[in-house]
mmCIF file of C-alpha atoms in Angstrom:
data_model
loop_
_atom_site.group_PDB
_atom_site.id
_atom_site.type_symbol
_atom_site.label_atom_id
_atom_site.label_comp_id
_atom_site.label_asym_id
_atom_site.label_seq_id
_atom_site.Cartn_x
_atom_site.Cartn_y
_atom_site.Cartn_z
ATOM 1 C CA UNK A 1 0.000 0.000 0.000
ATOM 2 C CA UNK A 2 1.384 3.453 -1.272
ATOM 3 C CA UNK A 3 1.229 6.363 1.293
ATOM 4 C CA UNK A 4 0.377 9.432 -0.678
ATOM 5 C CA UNK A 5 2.222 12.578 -0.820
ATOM 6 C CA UNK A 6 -0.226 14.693 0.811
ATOM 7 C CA UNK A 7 -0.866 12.285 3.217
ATOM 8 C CA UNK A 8 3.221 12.691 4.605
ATOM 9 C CA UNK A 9 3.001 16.120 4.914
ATOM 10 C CA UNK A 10 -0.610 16.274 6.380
ATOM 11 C CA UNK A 11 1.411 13.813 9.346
ATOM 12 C CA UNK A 12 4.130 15.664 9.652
ATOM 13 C CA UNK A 13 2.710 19.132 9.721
ATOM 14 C CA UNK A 14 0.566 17.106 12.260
ATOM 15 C CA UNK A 15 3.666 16.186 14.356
ATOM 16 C CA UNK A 16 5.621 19.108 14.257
ATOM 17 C CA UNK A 17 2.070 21.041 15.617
ATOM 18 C CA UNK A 18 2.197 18.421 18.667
ATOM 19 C CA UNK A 19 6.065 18.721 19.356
ATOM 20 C CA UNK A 20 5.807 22.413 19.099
ATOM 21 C CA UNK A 21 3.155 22.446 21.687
ATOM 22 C CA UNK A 22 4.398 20.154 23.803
ATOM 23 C CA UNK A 23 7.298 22.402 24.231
ATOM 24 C CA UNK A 24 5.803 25.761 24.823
ATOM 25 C CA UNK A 25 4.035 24.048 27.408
ATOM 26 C CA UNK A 26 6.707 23.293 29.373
ATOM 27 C CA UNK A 27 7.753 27.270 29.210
ATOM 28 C CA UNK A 28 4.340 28.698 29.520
ATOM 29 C CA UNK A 29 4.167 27.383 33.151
ATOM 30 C CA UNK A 30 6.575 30.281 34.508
ATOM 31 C CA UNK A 31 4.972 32.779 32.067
ATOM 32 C CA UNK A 32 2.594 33.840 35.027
ATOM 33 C CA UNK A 33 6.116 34.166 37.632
ATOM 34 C CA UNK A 34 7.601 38.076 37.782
ATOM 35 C CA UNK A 35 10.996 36.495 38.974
ATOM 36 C CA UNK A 36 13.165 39.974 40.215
ATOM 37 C CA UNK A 37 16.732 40.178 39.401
ATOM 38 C CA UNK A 38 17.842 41.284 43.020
ATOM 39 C CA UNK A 39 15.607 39.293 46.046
ATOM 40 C CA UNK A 40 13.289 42.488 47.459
ATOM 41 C CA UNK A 41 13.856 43.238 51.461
ATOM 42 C CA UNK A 42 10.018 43.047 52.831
ATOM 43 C CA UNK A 43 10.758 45.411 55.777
ATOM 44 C CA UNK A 44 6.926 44.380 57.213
ATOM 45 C CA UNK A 45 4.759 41.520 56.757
ATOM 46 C CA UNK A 46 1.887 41.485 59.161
ATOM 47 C CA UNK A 47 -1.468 39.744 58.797
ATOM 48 C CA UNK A 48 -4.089 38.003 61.245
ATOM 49 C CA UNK A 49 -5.366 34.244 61.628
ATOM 50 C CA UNK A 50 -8.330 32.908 61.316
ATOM 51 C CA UNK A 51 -9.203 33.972 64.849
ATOM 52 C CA UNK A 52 -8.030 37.582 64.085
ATOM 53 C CA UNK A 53 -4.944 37.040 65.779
ATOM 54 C CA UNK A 54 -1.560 39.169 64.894
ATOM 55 C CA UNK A 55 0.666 36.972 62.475
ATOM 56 C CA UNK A 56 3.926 38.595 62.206
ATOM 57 C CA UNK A 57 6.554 37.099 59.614
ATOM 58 C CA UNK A 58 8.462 40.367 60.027
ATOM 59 C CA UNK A 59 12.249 39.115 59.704
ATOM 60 C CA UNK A 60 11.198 35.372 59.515
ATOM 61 C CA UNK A 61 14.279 33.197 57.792
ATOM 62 C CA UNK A 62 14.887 29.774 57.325
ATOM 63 C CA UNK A 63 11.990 28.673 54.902
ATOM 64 C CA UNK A 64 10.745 29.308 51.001
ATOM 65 C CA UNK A 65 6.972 31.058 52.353
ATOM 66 C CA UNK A 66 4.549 31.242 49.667
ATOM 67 C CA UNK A 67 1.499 34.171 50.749
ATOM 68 C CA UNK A 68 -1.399 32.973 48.479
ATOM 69 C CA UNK A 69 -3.887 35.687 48.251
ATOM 70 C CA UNK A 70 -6.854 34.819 46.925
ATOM 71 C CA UNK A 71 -11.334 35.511 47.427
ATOM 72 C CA UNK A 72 -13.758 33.029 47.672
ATOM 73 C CA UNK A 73 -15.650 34.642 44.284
ATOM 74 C CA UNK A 74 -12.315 34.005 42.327
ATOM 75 C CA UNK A 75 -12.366 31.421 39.866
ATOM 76 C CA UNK A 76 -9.034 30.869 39.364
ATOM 77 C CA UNK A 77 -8.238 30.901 43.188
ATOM 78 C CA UNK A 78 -10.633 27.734 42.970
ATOM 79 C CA UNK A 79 -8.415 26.255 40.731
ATOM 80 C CA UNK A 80 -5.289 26.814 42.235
ATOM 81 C CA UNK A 81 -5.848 25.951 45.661
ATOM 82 C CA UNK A 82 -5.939 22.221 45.571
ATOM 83 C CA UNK A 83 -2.449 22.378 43.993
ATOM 84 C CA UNK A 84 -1.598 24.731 46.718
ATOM 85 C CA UNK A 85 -2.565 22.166 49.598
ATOM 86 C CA UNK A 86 -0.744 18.993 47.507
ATOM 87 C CA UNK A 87 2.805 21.384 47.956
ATOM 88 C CA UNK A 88 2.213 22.274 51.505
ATOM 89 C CA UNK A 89 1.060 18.588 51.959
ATOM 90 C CA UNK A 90 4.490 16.918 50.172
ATOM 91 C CA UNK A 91 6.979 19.724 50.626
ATOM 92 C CA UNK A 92 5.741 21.023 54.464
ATOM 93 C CA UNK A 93 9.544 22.823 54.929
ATOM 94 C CA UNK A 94 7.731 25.357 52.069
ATOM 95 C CA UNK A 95 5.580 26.975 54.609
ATOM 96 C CA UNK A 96 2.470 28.081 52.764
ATOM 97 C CA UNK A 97 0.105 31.771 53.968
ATOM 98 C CA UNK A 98 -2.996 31.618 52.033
ATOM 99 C CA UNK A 99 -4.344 35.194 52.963
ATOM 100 C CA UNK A 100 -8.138 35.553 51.726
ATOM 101 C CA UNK A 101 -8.645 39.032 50.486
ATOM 102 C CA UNK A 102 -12.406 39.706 51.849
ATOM 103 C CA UNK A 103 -13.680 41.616 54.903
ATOM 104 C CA UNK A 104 -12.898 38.428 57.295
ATOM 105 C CA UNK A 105 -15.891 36.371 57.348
ATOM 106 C CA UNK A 106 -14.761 32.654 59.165
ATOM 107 C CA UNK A 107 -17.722 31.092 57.650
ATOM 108 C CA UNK A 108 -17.484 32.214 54.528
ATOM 109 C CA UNK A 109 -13.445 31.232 54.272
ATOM 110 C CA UNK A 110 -14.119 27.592 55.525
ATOM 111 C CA UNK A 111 -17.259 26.784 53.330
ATOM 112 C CA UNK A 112 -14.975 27.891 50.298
ATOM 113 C CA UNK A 113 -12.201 25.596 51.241
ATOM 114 C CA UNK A 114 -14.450 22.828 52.089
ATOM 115 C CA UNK A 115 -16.142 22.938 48.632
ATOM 116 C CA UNK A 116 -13.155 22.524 46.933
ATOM 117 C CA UNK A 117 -11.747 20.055 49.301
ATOM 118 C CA UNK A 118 -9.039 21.908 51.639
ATOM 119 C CA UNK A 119 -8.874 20.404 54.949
ATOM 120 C CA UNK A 120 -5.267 21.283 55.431
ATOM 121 C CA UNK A 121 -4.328 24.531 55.042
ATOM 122 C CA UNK A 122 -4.956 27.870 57.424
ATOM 123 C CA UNK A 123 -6.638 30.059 56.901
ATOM 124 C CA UNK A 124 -5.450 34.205 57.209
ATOM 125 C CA UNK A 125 -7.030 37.917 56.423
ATOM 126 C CA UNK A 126 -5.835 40.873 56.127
ATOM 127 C CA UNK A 127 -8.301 42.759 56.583
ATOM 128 C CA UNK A 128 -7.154 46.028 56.681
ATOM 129 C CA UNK A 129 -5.535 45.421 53.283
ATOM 130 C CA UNK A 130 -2.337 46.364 53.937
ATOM 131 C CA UNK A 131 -0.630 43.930 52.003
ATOM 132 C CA UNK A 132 -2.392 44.568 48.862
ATOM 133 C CA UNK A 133 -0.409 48.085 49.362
ATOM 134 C CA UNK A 134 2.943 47.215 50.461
ATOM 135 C CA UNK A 135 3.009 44.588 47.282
ATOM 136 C CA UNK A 136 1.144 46.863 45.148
ATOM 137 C CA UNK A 137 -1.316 44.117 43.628
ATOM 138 C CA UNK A 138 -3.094 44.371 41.056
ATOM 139 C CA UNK A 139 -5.504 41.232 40.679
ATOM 140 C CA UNK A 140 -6.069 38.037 42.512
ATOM 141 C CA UNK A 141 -4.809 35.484 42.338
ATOM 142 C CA UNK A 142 -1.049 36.609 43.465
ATOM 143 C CA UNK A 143 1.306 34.897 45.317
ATOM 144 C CA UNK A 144 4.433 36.074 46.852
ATOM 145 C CA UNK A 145 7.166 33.756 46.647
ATOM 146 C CA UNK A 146 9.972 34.760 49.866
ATOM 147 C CA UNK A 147 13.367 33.148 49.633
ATOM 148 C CA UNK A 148 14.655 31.645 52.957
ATOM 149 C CA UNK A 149 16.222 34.848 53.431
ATOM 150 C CA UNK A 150 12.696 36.662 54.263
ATOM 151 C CA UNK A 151 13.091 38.639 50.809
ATOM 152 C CA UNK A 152 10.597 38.222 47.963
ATOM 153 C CA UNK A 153 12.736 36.481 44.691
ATOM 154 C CA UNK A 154 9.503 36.230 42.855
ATOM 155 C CA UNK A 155 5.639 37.131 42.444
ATOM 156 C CA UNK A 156 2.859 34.933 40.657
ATOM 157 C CA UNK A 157 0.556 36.635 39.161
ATOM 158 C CA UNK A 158 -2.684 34.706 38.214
ATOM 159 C CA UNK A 159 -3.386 31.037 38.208
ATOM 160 C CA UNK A 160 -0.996 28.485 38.660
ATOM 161 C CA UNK A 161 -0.343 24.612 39.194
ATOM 162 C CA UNK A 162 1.655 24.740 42.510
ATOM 163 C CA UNK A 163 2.439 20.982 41.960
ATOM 164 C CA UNK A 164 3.774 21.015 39.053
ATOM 165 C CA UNK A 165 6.873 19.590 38.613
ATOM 166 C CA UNK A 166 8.652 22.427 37.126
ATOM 167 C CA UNK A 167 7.460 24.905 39.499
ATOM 168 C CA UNK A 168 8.480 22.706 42.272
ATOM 169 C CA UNK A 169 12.084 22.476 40.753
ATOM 170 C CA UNK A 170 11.871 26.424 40.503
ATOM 171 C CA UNK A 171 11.200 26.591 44.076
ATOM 172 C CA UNK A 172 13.849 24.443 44.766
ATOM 173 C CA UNK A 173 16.696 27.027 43.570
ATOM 174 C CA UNK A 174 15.602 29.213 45.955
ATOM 175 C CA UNK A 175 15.821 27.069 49.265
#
């Protein structure tokens, strides 16, 4: 059986559409990550528990700390959050803040993370917004990536796979 002409380059233009893909999505997982040139000194970083309570981080070293922020209305923070709890769950020296961005309502936080399935991570408010200031967000979700240093090496900005294997290997040169 002959294989005709067209039908080569209809499976090869075919291929090289797959191979292509395949590789810019290996790249387009970081396209989302402001990574800064020189770490940034966070000279503050103050934000209550669940209970209201001060959390100061102020000067904390030792650990990669990921602040998630993220609202129970945001779709993408939906998303992201189950990869969020799988990192803190397998990698628990990367100590992970997820600081919901709403006046702080305890019910409303904990009937978000129980419909998407979060039994493991805290939950934090700032409910003064303070931090939405001193990192001068601009949309939700953002995460603040802080070296083991206490300065922040990098900012996410949108959705992301936390568990993905890339990411986790880009966390890794920072530790």
């Amino acid at each position: 059986m002959k294989i005709s002409k067209s039908l080569k380059i209809y499976t090869h233009i075919i291929l090289a559409f797959f191979l292509i893909n395949s590789l810019q999505a290996n790249t387009k997982l970081l396209n989302n990550v402001v990574i800064h040139d020189k770490p940034i000194k966070i000279n503050q970083l103050r934000f209550k528990d669940v209970n209201l309570q001060d959390v100061d981080l102020t000067g904390k070293k030792g650990n990669i700390m990921i602040l998630n922020f993220w609202a129970s209305w945001c779709v993408p923070c939906r998303k992201e959050m189950p990869s969020l709890e799988k990192l803190a769950q397998d990698y628990p020296k990367i100590k992970i803040y997820p600081i919901n961005m709403e006046v702080p309502n305890k019910l409303v936080a904990r009937d978000f993370y129980n419909s998407i399935g979060i039994v493991n991570l805290d939950i934090y408010f700032d409910p003064e917004f303070k931090l939405v200031k001193q990192f001068k967000m601009r949309g939700l979700p953002t995460s603040i990536l802080i070296d083991k240093n206490g300065k922040e090496f990098a900012r996410v900005l949108g959705e992301v796979n936390f568990y993905d294997k890339k990411f986790i290997e880009f966390l890794k040169k920072y530790n």
